mmCIF file of C-alpha atoms in Angstrom:
data_model
loop_
_atom_site.group_PDB
_atom_site.id
_atom_site.type_symbol
_atom_site.label_atom_id
_atom_site.label_comp_id
_atom_site.label_asym_id
_atom_site.label_seq_id
_atom_site.Cartn_x
_atom_site.Cartn_y
_atom_site.Cartn_z
ATOM 1 C CA GLN A 1 -9.641 -21.662 -67.322
ATOM 2 C CA LEU A 2 -10.357 -20.444 -63.842
ATOM 3 C CA LEU A 3 -12.358 -17.221 -63.776
ATOM 4 C CA LEU A 4 -12.582 -15.240 -60.579
ATOM 5 C CA ALA A 5 -14.945 -12.363 -59.936
ATOM 6 C CA PRO A 6 -13.952 -9.470 -57.700
ATOM 7 C CA LEU A 7 -15.207 -9.544 -54.136
ATOM 8 C CA SER A 8 -17.581 -6.656 -54.670
ATOM 9 C CA ASN A 9 -20.001 -9.123 -56.276
ATOM 10 C CA ALA A 10 -19.890 -11.354 -53.195
ATOM 11 C CA GLN A 11 -20.505 -8.454 -50.866
ATOM 12 C CA LYS A 12 -23.783 -7.733 -52.671
ATOM 13 C CA MET A 13 -24.748 -11.380 -52.350
ATOM 14 C CA VAL A 14 -26.177 -11.472 -48.857
ATOM 15 C CA GLU A 15 -28.773 -9.288 -47.218
ATOM 16 C CA VAL A 16 -29.871 -10.617 -43.874
ATOM 17 C CA GLU A 17 -33.617 -10.378 -43.372
ATOM 18 C CA THR A 18 -35.948 -12.015 -40.903
ATOM 19 C CA LEU A 19 -37.610 -15.217 -42.058
ATOM 20 C CA PRO A 20 -41.340 -15.652 -41.626
ATOM 21 C CA SER A 21 -41.988 -17.509 -38.368
ATOM 22 C CA ALA A 22 -42.894 -21.191 -38.339
ATOM 23 C CA GLU A 23 -46.468 -20.291 -37.379
ATOM 24 C CA ASP A 24 -47.059 -18.411 -40.631
ATOM 25 C CA ASP A 25 -49.410 -20.341 -42.866
ATOM 26 C CA ALA A 26 -49.063 -20.777 -46.636
ATOM 27 C CA THR A 27 -51.274 -17.804 -47.403
ATOM 28 C CA ASP A 28 -49.115 -15.538 -45.253
ATOM 29 C CA LEU A 29 -46.031 -16.825 -47.080
ATOM 30 C CA LYS A 30 -47.591 -15.943 -50.439
ATOM 31 C CA ALA A 31 -48.143 -12.419 -49.150
ATOM 32 C CA THR A 32 -44.467 -11.989 -48.232
ATOM 33 C CA SER A 33 -41.784 -10.574 -50.475
ATOM 34 C CA PRO A 34 -39.939 -12.799 -52.988
ATOM 35 C CA GLN A 35 -36.805 -12.512 -50.824
ATOM 36 C CA ASP A 36 -38.674 -13.786 -47.759
ATOM 37 C CA ARG A 37 -40.145 -16.679 -49.749
ATOM 38 C CA GLU A 38 -36.659 -17.555 -50.999
ATOM 39 C CA LYS A 39 -35.294 -17.458 -47.467
ATOM 40 C CA ALA A 40 -38.137 -19.671 -46.239
ATOM 41 C CA ARG A 41 -37.366 -22.186 -49.004
ATOM 42 C CA SER A 42 -33.677 -22.082 -48.071
ATOM 43 C CA ALA A 43 -34.425 -22.701 -44.393
ATOM 44 C CA LYS A 44 -36.714 -25.602 -45.293
ATOM 45 C CA ALA A 45 -34.083 -27.145 -47.605
ATOM 46 C CA TRP A 46 -31.381 -26.796 -44.937
ATOM 47 C CA ALA A 47 -33.615 -28.426 -42.297
ATOM 48 C CA SER A 48 -34.348 -31.258 -44.722
ATOM 49 C CA PHE A 49 -30.619 -31.642 -45.401
ATOM 50 C CA GLN A 50 -29.862 -31.816 -41.658
ATOM 51 C CA ALA A 51 -32.513 -34.543 -41.282
ATOM 52 C CA PHE A 52 -30.922 -36.404 -44.224
ATOM 53 C CA LEU A 53 -27.510 -36.269 -42.526
ATOM 54 C CA LYS A 54 -28.982 -37.816 -39.364
ATOM 55 C CA SER A 55 -30.788 -40.551 -41.272
ATOM 56 C CA PRO A 56 -29.457 -40.875 -44.851
ATOM 57 C CA GLY A 57 -31.128 -44.210 -45.573
ATOM 58 C CA ASP A 58 -29.570 -45.902 -48.607
ATOM 59 C CA LYS A 59 -27.427 -42.884 -49.525
ATOM 60 C CA CYS A 60 -23.994 -41.945 -48.247
ATOM 61 C CA PRO A 61 -24.337 -38.656 -46.322
ATOM 62 C CA HIS A 62 -20.998 -37.430 -47.723
ATOM 63 C CA CYS A 63 -20.986 -38.179 -51.458
ATOM 64 C CA TRP A 64 -24.797 -38.546 -51.767
ATOM 65 C CA LEU A 65 -24.413 -41.687 -53.887
ATOM 66 C CA MET A 66 -26.245 -44.884 -53.097
ATOM 67 C CA ARG A 67 -24.157 -46.657 -50.437
ATOM 68 C CA ARG A 68 -23.302 -49.488 -52.827
ATOM 69 C CA HIS A 69 -21.739 -46.874 -55.163
ATOM 70 C CA CYS A 70 -20.172 -44.685 -52.455
ATOM 71 C CA CYS A 71 -16.888 -43.135 -53.583
ATOM 72 C CA CYS A 72 -15.683 -41.852 -50.196
ATOM 73 C CA GLU A 73 -13.275 -44.726 -49.502
ATOM 74 C CA GLY A 74 -11.447 -44.072 -52.763
ATOM 75 C CA LEU A 75 -10.999 -40.334 -52.259
ATOM 76 C CA PRO A 76 -7.502 -39.250 -51.232
ATOM 77 C CA ARG A 77 -7.054 -37.511 -47.882
ATOM 78 C CA PHE A 78 -5.486 -34.065 -47.919
ATOM 79 C CA GLU A 79 -6.316 -30.548 -46.793
ATOM 80 C CA LEU A 80 -6.898 -27.708 -49.227
ATOM 81 C CA ARG A 81 -4.186 -25.025 -49.154
ATOM 82 C CA LEU A 82 -6.753 -22.259 -49.502
ATOM 83 C CA ARG A 83 -9.861 -21.754 -47.469
ATOM 84 C CA VAL A 84 -12.799 -22.840 -49.629
ATOM 85 C CA ILE A 85 -16.377 -21.910 -48.888
ATOM 86 C CA VAL A 86 -19.083 -23.643 -50.928
ATOM 87 C CA LEU A 87 -22.238 -21.548 -51.036
ATOM 88 C CA MET A 88 -24.988 -23.897 -52.161
ATOM 89 C CA HIS A 89 -28.327 -22.786 -53.500
ATOM 90 C CA HIS A 90 -31.230 -24.383 -51.636
ATOM 91 C CA LEU A 91 -32.247 -26.325 -54.764
ATOM 92 C CA GLU A 92 -28.854 -28.080 -54.784
ATOM 93 C CA ILE A 93 -29.127 -29.011 -51.114
ATOM 94 C CA GLY A 94 -32.799 -29.936 -51.369
ATOM 95 C CA GLN A 95 -32.325 -32.277 -54.316
ATOM 96 C CA ARG A 96 -29.158 -33.980 -52.993
ATOM 97 C CA LYS A 97 -28.278 -35.194 -56.462
ATOM 98 C CA ALA A 98 -25.327 -37.518 -56.765
ATOM 99 C CA SER A 99 -24.202 -35.493 -59.790
ATOM 100 C CA ASN A 100 -23.457 -32.473 -57.579
ATOM 101 C CA THR A 101 -19.665 -32.388 -57.353
ATOM 102 C CA ALA A 102 -19.127 -29.231 -55.266
ATOM 103 C CA LYS A 103 -20.216 -31.124 -52.151
ATOM 104 C CA LEU A 104 -17.086 -33.268 -52.501
ATOM 105 C CA LEU A 105 -15.000 -30.226 -51.550
ATOM 106 C CA ALA A 106 -16.273 -30.725 -47.978
ATOM 107 C CA HIS A 107 -14.301 -33.995 -47.936
ATOM 108 C CA PHE A 108 -11.152 -31.903 -48.297
ATOM 109 C CA GLY A 109 -12.046 -29.333 -45.650
ATOM 110 C CA ALA A 110 -14.306 -26.840 -47.439
ATOM 111 C CA GLU A 111 -17.027 -25.161 -45.416
ATOM 112 C CA MET A 112 -20.557 -25.591 -46.768
ATOM 113 C CA LEU A 113 -23.157 -22.846 -46.427
ATOM 114 C CA CYS A 114 -26.704 -22.653 -47.744
ATOM 115 C CA TRP A 115 -27.611 -19.375 -49.447
ATOM 116 C CA GLY A 116 -30.604 -17.735 -47.814
ATOM 117 C CA VAL A 117 -30.322 -19.420 -44.405
ATOM 118 C CA GLU A 118 -29.988 -16.518 -41.979
ATOM 119 C CA GLU A 119 -27.142 -17.884 -39.848
ATOM 120 C CA HIS A 120 -25.273 -18.970 -42.990
ATOM 121 C CA ASP A 121 -25.706 -15.523 -44.536
ATOM 122 C CA GLU A 122 -24.318 -13.994 -41.344
ATOM 123 C CA ARG A 123 -21.403 -16.470 -41.362
ATOM 124 C CA LEU A 124 -20.651 -15.593 -44.994
ATOM 125 C CA GLN A 125 -20.578 -11.895 -44.136
ATOM 126 C CA GLU A 126 -18.120 -12.624 -41.280
ATOM 127 C CA ILE A 127 -15.874 -14.647 -43.602
ATOM 128 C CA ILE A 128 -15.804 -11.882 -46.208
ATOM 129 C CA LYS A 129 -15.362 -9.139 -43.609
ATOM 130 C CA ASP A 130 -12.374 -10.983 -42.068
ATOM 131 C CA ASP A 131 -10.395 -10.968 -45.333
ATOM 132 C CA PRO A 132 -12.009 -8.946 -48.167
ATOM 133 C CA GLU A 133 -8.740 -8.496 -50.093
ATOM 134 C CA GLY A 134 -7.900 -12.201 -49.925
ATOM 135 C CA THR A 135 -11.342 -13.451 -50.984
ATOM 136 C CA VAL A 136 -12.402 -14.226 -54.546
ATOM 137 C CA VAL A 137 -15.612 -15.608 -56.006
ATOM 138 C CA LEU A 138 -15.386 -18.463 -58.475
ATOM 139 C CA PHE A 139 -17.943 -17.300 -61.005
ATOM 140 C CA PRO A 140 -17.766 -16.226 -64.650
ATOM 141 C CA SER A 141 -18.794 -12.613 -65.195
ATOM 142 C CA GLU A 142 -17.884 -9.613 -67.324
ATOM 143 C CA THR A 143 -15.472 -8.434 -64.624
ATOM 144 C CA ALA A 144 -13.933 -11.858 -63.955
ATOM 145 C CA VAL A 145 -10.198 -12.347 -64.466
ATOM 146 C CA GLN A 146 -8.049 -15.384 -65.127
ATOM 147 C CA ALA A 147 -6.589 -16.840 -61.936
ATOM 148 C CA THR A 148 -3.121 -16.390 -63.450
ATOM 149 C CA GLU A 149 -3.785 -12.639 -63.742
ATOM 150 C CA LEU A 150 -4.289 -12.123 -60.009
ATOM 151 C CA SER A 151 -1.568 -10.015 -58.384
ATOM 152 C CA GLU A 152 -1.444 -12.329 -55.364
ATOM 153 C CA THR A 153 -2.740 -15.759 -54.457
ATOM 154 C CA PRO A 154 -6.176 -15.583 -52.843
ATOM 155 C CA ARG A 155 -6.528 -16.905 -49.323
ATOM 156 C CA GLN A 156 -10.243 -17.742 -49.660
ATOM 157 C CA ILE A 157 -12.310 -18.917 -52.593
ATOM 158 C CA LEU A 158 -16.073 -18.677 -52.520
ATOM 159 C CA VAL A 159 -17.564 -21.348 -54.799
ATOM 160 C CA LEU A 160 -21.143 -20.743 -55.902
ATOM 161 C CA ASP A 161 -22.977 -24.037 -56.277
ATOM 162 C CA GLY A 162 -26.203 -24.160 -58.212
ATOM 163 C CA GLY A 163 -27.594 -24.056 -61.705
ATOM 164 C CA TRP A 164 -26.681 -21.081 -63.865
ATOM 165 C CA ARG A 165 -29.883 -19.224 -62.973
ATOM 166 C CA GLU A 166 -29.425 -19.810 -59.241
ATOM 167 C CA CYS A 167 -25.759 -18.777 -59.260
ATOM 168 C CA VAL A 168 -26.562 -15.550 -61.097
ATOM 169 C CA ARG A 169 -29.050 -14.729 -58.336
ATOM 170 C CA MET A 170 -26.534 -15.622 -55.633
ATOM 171 C CA ASN A 171 -23.853 -13.449 -57.236
#
C-alpha cells in the first residue's frame, strides 16, 4: 500500500536558517539552538558525502556496496515517469549503509537532497513552490491517503529517507 501525505506537511518541513560559521568552536555550537546544531550536522554529513563521492575507496559511489558486490551493472536503465525527490536525513548520508535502498532511486533519475543543508532546503522550497498541487509526500500519517484514492496522478513525489524518528522530524 502506498500512503501519501498532503503537501501541507512538506511545506512545514523546511525552515531556512543560517548555519554557524566554520570558525565557531564546539562550545559555541553547544550554545546554539537544536535546529542550528541539526543544520551543522547536516552540513558536515553532506560535506563528508561529497568527499566520499570524490574518493569512494572500496565502495561503489552509486550503490554504496563494496565494489566486488556492486549491483549497478545489473540495474535496468530507464527514467522515472514522475519527478522523484529523495530527501535524506543526514544520518542516512553520513552512514552510507549499503542497506539504504532510497539512494538507488538516483540511478533512475531521482534528485537527492540532504535535509538541513541550507542550499538543499532552499531547493526543496523551490520544487514545492513550482508545483504544490502536483507534489505529494511519501510518508504514513493520520492524514495520508492511498495512492489509488488521489483525484489525479501526482507529478512529483517527495520520498523521506531516514529512520522512523528522523522521518517524523523531517515531516
